[in-house]
XYZ file of C-alpha atoms in Angstrom:
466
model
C 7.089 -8.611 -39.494
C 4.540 -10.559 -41.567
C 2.155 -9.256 -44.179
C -0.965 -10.385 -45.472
C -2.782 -9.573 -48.637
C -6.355 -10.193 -48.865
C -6.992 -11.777 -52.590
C -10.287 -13.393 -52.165
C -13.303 -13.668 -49.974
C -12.969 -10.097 -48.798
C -16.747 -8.954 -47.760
C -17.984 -11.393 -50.269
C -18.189 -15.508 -49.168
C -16.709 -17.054 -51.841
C -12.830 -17.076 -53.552
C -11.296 -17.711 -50.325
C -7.842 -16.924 -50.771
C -5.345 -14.910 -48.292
C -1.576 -14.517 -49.307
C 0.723 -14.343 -46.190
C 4.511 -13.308 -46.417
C 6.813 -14.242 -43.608
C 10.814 -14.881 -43.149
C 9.675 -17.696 -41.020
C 8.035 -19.740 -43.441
C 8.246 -17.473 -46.869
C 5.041 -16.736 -49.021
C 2.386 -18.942 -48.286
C -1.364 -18.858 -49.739
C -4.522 -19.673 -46.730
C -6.663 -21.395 -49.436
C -6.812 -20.899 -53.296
C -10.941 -20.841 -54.060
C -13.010 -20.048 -56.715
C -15.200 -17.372 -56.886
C -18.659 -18.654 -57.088
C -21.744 -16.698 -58.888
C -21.568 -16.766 -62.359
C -21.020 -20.181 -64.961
C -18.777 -23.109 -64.263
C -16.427 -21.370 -66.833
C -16.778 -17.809 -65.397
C -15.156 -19.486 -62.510
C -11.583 -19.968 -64.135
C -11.763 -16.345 -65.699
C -10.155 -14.722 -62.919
C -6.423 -13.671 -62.810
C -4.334 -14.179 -59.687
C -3.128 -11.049 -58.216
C 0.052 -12.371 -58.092
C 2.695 -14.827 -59.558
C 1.624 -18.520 -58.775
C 5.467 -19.367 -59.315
C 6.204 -17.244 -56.374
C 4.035 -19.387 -53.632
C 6.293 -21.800 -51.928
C 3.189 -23.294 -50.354
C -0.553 -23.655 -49.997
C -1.927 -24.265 -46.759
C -5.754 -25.629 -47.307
C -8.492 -25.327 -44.634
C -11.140 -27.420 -46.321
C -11.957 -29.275 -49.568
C -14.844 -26.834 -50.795
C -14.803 -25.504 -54.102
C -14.754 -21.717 -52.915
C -11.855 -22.562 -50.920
C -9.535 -25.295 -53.279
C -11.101 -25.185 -57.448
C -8.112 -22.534 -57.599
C -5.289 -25.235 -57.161
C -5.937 -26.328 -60.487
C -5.278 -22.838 -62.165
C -2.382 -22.329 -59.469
C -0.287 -25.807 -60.241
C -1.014 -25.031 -64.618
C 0.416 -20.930 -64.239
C 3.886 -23.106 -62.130
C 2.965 -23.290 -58.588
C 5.051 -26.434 -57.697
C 4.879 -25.945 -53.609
C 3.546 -28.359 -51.110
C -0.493 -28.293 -50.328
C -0.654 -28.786 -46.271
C -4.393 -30.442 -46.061
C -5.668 -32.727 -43.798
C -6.026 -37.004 -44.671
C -9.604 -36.204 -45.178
C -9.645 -33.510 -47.032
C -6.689 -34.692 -49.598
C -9.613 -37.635 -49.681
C -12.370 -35.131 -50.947
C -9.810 -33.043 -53.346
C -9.674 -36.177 -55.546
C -13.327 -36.293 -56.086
C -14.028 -32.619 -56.130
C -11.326 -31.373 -58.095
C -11.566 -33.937 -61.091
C -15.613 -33.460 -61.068
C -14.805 -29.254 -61.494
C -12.743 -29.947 -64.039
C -14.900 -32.224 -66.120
C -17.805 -29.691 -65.584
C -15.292 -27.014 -66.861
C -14.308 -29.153 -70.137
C -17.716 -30.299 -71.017
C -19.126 -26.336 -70.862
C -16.085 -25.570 -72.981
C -16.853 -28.023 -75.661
C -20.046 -26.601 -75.779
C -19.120 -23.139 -75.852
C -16.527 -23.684 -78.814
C -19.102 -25.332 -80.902
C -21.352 -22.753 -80.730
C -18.491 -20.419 -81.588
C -17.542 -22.536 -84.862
C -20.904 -22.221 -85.750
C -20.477 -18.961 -84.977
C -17.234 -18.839 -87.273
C -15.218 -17.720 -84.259
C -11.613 -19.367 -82.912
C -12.071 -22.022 -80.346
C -10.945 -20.939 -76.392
C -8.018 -22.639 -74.983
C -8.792 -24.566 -71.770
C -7.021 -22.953 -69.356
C -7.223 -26.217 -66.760
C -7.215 -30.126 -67.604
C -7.485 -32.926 -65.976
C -3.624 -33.777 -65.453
C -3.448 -30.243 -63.305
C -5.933 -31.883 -60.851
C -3.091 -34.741 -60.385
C -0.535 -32.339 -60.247
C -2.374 -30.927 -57.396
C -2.983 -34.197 -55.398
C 0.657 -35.107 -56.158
C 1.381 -31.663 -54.572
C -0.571 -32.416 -51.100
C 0.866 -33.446 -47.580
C -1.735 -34.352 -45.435
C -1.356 -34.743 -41.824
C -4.077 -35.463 -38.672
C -5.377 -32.736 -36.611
C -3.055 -31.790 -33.860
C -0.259 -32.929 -35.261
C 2.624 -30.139 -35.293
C 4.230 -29.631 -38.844
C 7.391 -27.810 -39.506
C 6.591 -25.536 -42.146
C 9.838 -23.327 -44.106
C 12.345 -21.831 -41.811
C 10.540 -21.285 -38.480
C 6.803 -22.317 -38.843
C 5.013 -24.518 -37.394
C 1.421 -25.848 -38.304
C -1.098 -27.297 -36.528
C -5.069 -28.218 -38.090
C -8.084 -28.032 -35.686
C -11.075 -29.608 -35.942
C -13.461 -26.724 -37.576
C -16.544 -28.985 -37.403
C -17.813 -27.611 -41.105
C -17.086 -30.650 -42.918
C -15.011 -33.889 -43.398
C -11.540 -32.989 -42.979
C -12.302 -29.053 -42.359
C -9.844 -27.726 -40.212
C -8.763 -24.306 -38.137
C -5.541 -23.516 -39.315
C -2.705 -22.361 -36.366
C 0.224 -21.316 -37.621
C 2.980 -20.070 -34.998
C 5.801 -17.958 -36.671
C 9.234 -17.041 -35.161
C 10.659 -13.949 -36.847
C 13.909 -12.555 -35.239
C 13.167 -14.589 -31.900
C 9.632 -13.093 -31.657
C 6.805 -15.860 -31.998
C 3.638 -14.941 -33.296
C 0.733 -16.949 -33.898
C -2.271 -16.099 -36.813
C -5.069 -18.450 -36.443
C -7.395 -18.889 -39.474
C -11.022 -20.393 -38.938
C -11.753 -21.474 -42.065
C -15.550 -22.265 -42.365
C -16.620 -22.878 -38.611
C -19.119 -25.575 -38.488
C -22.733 -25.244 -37.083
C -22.688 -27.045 -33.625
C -26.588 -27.937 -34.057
C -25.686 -30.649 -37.294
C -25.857 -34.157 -36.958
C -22.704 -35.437 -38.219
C -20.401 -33.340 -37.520
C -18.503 -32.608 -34.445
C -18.597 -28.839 -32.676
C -15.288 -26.435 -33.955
C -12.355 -27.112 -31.453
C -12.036 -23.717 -29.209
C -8.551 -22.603 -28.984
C -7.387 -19.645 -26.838
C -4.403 -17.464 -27.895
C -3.294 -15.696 -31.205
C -2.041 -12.503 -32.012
C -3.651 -12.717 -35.602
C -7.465 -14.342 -35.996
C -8.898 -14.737 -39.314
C -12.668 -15.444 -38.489
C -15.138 -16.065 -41.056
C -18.564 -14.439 -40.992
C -21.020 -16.019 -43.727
C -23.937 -15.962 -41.064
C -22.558 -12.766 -39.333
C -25.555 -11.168 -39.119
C -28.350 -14.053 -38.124
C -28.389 -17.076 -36.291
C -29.940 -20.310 -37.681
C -33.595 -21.461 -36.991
C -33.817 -24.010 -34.409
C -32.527 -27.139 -35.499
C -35.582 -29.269 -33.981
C -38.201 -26.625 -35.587
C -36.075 -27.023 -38.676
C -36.641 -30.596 -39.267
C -40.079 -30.384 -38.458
C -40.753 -27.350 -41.008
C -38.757 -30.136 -43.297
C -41.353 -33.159 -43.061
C -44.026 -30.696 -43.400
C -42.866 -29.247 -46.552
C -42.434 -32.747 -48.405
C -45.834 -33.276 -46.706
C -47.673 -30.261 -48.713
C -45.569 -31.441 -51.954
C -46.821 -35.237 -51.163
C -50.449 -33.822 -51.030
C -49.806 -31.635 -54.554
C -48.326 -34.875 -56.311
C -45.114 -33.339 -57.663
C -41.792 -33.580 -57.190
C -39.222 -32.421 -55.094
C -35.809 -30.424 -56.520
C -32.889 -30.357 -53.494
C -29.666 -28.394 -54.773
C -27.256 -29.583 -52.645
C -23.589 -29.343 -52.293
C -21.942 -32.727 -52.781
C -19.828 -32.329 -49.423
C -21.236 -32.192 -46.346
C -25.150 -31.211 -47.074
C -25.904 -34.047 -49.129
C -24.710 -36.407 -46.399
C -26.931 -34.416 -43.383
C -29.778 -34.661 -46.280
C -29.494 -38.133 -46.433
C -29.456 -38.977 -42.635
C -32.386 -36.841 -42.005
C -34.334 -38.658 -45.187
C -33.066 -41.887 -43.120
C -34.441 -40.935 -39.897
C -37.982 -39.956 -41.794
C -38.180 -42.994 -43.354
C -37.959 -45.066 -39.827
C -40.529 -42.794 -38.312
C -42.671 -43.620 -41.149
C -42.575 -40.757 -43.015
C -41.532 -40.994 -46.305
C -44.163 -43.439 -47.262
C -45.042 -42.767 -50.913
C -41.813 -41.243 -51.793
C -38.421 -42.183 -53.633
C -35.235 -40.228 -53.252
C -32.818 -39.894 -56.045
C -29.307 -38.738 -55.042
C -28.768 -37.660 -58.950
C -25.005 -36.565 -58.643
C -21.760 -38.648 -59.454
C -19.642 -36.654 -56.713
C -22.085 -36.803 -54.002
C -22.181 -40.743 -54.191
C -18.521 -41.102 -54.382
C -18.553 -38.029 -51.353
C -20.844 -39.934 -49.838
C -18.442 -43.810 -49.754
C -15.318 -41.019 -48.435
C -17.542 -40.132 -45.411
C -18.221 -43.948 -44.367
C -14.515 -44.517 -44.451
C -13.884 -41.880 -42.521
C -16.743 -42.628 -40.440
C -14.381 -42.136 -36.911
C -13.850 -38.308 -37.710
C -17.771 -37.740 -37.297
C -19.998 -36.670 -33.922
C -20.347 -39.701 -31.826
C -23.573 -38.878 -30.903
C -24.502 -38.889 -34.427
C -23.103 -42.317 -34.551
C -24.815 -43.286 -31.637
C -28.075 -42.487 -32.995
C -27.583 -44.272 -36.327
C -26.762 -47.221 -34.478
C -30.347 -46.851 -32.968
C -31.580 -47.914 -35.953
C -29.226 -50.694 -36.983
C -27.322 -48.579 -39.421
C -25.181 -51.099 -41.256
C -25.102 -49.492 -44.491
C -26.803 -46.329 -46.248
C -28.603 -48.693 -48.526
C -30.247 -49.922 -45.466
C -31.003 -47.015 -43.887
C -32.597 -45.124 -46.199
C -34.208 -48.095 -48.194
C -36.160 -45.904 -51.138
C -32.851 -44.229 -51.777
C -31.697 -44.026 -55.300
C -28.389 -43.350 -57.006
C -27.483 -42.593 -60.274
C -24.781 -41.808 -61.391
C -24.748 -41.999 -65.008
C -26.677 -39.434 -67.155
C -28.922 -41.697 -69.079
C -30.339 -42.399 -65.240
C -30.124 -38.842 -64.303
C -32.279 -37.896 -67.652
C -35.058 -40.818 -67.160
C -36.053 -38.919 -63.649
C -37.398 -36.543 -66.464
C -40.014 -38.747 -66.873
C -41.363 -39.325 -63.398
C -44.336 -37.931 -62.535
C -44.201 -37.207 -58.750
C -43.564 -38.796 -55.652
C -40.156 -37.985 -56.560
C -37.195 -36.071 -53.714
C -34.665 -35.244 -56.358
C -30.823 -34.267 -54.547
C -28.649 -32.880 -57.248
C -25.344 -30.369 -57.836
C -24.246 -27.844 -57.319
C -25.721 -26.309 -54.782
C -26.355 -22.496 -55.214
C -27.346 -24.069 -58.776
C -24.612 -22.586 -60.786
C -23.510 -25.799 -62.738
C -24.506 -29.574 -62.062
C -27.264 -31.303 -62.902
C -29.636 -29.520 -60.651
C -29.728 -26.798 -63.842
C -31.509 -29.837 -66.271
C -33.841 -30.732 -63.251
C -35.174 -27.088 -63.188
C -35.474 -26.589 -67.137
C -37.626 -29.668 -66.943
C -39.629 -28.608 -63.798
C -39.464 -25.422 -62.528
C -42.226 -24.136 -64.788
C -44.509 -26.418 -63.032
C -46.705 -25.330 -59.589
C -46.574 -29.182 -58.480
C -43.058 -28.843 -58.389
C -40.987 -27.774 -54.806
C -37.233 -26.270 -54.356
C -35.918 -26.420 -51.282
C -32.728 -24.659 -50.597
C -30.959 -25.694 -47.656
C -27.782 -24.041 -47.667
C -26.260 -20.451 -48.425
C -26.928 -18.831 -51.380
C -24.036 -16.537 -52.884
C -24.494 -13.038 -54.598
C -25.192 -13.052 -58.113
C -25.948 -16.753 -58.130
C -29.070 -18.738 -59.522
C -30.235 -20.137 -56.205
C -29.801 -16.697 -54.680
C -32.017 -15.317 -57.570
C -34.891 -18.059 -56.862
C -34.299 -17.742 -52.954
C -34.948 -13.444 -53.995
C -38.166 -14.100 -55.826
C -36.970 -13.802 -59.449
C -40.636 -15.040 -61.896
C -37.901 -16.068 -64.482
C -34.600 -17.399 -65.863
C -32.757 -18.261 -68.317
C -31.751 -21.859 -68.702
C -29.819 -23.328 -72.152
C -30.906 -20.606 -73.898
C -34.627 -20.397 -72.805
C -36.783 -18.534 -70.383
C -38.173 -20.546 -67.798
C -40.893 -19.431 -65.632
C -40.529 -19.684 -61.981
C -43.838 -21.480 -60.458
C -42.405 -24.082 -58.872
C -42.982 -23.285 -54.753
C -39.185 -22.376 -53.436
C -38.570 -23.153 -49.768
C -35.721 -22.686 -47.687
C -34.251 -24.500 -44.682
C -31.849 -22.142 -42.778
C -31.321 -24.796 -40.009
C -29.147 -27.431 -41.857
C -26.861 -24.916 -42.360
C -22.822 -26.252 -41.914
C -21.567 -22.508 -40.967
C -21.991 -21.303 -37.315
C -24.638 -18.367 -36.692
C -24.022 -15.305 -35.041
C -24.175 -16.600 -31.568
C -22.016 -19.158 -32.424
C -19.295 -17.491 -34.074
C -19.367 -14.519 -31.118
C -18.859 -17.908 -28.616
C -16.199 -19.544 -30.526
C -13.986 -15.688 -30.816
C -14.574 -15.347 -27.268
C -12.595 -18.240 -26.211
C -9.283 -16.399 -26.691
C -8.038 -15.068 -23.936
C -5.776 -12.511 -24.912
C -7.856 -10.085 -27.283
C -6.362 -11.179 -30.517
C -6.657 -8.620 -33.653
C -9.656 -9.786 -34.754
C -10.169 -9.977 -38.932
C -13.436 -11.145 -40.423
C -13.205 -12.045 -43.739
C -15.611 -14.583 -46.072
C -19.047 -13.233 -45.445
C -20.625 -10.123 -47.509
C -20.217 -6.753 -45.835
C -23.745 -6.417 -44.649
C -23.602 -10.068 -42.313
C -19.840 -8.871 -41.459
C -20.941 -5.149 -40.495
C -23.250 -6.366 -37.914
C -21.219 -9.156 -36.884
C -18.558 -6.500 -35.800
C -21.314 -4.280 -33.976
C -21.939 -7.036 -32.134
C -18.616 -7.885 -30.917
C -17.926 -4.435 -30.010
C -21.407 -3.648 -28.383
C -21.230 -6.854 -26.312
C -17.801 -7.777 -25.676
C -15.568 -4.362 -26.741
C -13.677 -6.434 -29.307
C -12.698 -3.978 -32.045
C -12.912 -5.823 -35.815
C -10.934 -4.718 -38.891
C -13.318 -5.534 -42.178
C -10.582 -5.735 -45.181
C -11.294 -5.182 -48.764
C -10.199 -7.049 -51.727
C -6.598 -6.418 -52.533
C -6.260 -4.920 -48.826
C -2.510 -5.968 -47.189
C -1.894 -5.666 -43.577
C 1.560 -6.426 -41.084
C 0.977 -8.484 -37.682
């Protein structure tokens, strides 16, 4: 019989992290993430519920922070185990991982000066950058479909979740004392309605399903209506000769962001404007997703080649980059006509922070959030209504006019996420994890109201047998 303890992500949507203990294939981790809501450091804070030198292996869904800044912390407390990713993903780890970690070091710096001035001992780092090689040094990536032998009698396969590059469903088929079971583990299911990527591969028998829930209780606004409510937005900030703030996350958004700016720009409507992608890990996000151009939605490929897409730079002509921070600081001094894209997005490290000591005082100046916004987090606070924050050590007013998008979203609605669960065929036990209890709750109402599918909610620290 297998167990599984629920560590992370447990009617919250970040920290995904699900420890699974098996004779078939020993004790295994479904993602290592980071807890997102507080400071880049705050991240790192948190213990493990259990000894890191006791995984014998990390199975990763996707390259997201919430669901891989962990491995660092795992591979520096003795985790020495493979990391089963997919090509892709192993791709993005490289960027994302090292970028975390640099965030993490600089904040530290900064933290121990203060407490020198302060007269107190410096903090230890508790990650560095060699734990993000150990890490990549640790992964085995495969395609999807391809079976992989995992321990003594598992065997893996990784689905095409549609979420982002690389972002897979994990299956994972266990044979325990001639008995084969199968737990199937969503991972973030992507929103059909995006451009670039492709819909999340159905799949039609476990006995186990892990389904996420971050839009559990909603489903998005149309996706036509939503890029029309876009256009007219930079419209109204065109017309009040400011400047536009986008916190977006590097992988994924940014590169949906940047298609859609493309597709303005040929219909003749970002005349007037310049767009600055002002993040270092978006751009080098960004040159991952052309090479792995063939994992994308044909159809989104189809319609680039409409317009002669032969390179970003040509597409999107008025696009910026820049990546160093003497570039990122000059944007200071622009006056409008500006679409600033900048990390991290639910604002909780990244350069987006500077952009919004420097402008979100000012009532010419428009946010526009276009993905989820976690508990506790800045962007959540600004999405709620908050009149002020505190930035570097000074209160900032909040007149800036804060918009949201909910149609670029990369996770699957409602709808979408009751379709993709009712593919199985044989009534799996049906877990919902990542996603806070109130989206969750009425996801489960809805499955049981509509389709008599019973849910189990877990809590954090929670352990079940399958």
């Amino acid at each position: 019989m297998a167990t599984i303890h629920f560590h992370g992500a447990a009617q919250q949507v970040t920290g995904s992290c699900h420890l699974l203990e098996s004779s078939a294939i020993g004790t295994v981790l479904l993602d290592c993430g980071i807890e997102q809501g507080g400071s880049e450091n705050e991240f790192y804070d948190k213990q493990f519920a259990f000894n890191p030198q006791s995984i014998d292996a990390v199975i990763l869904s996707h390259a997201h922070l919430d669901h891989s800044g962990m491995l660092t912390k795992l591979v520096r407390q003795g985790f020495h185990g493979h990391i089963y990713c997919t090509h892709a993903t192993k791709a993005l780890l490289a960027v994302l991982l090292k970028d975390a970690v640099s965030i993490y070091l600089h904040d530290l710096e900064r933290e121990n000066i203060r407490r020198a001035r302060a007269g107190d001992s410096p903090l230890p780092a508790v990650i560095d950058k060699p734990d993000v090689d150990k890490v990549l040094s640790l992964c085995q990536s495969y395609d999807y479909l391809e079976r992989i032998s995992i321990g003594k009698a598992g065997v893996l396969t990784f689905r095409d979740a549609g979420h982002i590059l690389g972002s897979a469903i994990v299956e994972l088929a266990l044979t325990e004392r001639g008995e084969r079971k199968v737990l199937v583990f969503s991972g973030d299911l992507g929103n059909p309605d995006t451009v670039l990527m492709k819909p999340p591969v159905p799949l039609y028998h476990a006995d186990l399903l892990l389904m996420e829930g971050t839009y559990g209780d909603r489903d998005h606004r149309d996706y036509g209506k939503t890029c029309d409510q876009f256009a007219a937005i930079l419209e109204r900030a065109k017309q009040q000769g400011g400047t536009v703030l986008i916190p977006s996350f590097a992988v994924g958004r940014t590169q949906e962001l940047l298609f859609h700016l493309g597709c303005l720009y040929h219909e003749g409507k970002l005349n007037g404007w310049q767009v600055f992608l002002d993040s270092p890990m978006a751009i080098a996000v960004t040159e991952i997703y052309d090479r792995w151009a063939s994992l994308l939605d044909k159809q989104a490929m189809h319609h680039l080649a409409k317009y002669r897409y032969e390179s970003l730079e040509a597409f999107l002509p008025n696009l910026h980059l820049t990546p160093d921070a003497e570039q990122s600081m000059a944007l200071n001094r622009i006056q409008g006509g500006a679409i600033i894209i900048a990390g991290s997005g639910m604002c909780t490290g990244g350069r987006i922070r500077q952009h919004f000591k420097h402008r979100l005082w000012r009532t010419d100046t428009t946010v526009i959030f276009v993905g989820f916004q976690a508990r506790n987090s800045l962007g959540r606070l600004l999405v709620d209504g908050v009149k002020r924050i505190k930035l570097f050590g000074e209160q900032i007013a909040v007149k800036a006019n804060i918009e949201t998008l909910g149609g670029f979203s990369a996770h699957a609605g409602q709808t979408q996420l009751i379709e993709w669960q009712q593919h199985f065929k044989n009534n799996p036990r049906t877990v919902l994890v990542h996603g806070e209890a109130k989206a969750l709750e009425a996801l489960a109402e809805k499955l049981w109201q509509d389709h008599q599918v019973k849910v189990h909610i877990p809590q954090l620290g929670e352990q079940m047998s399958f």
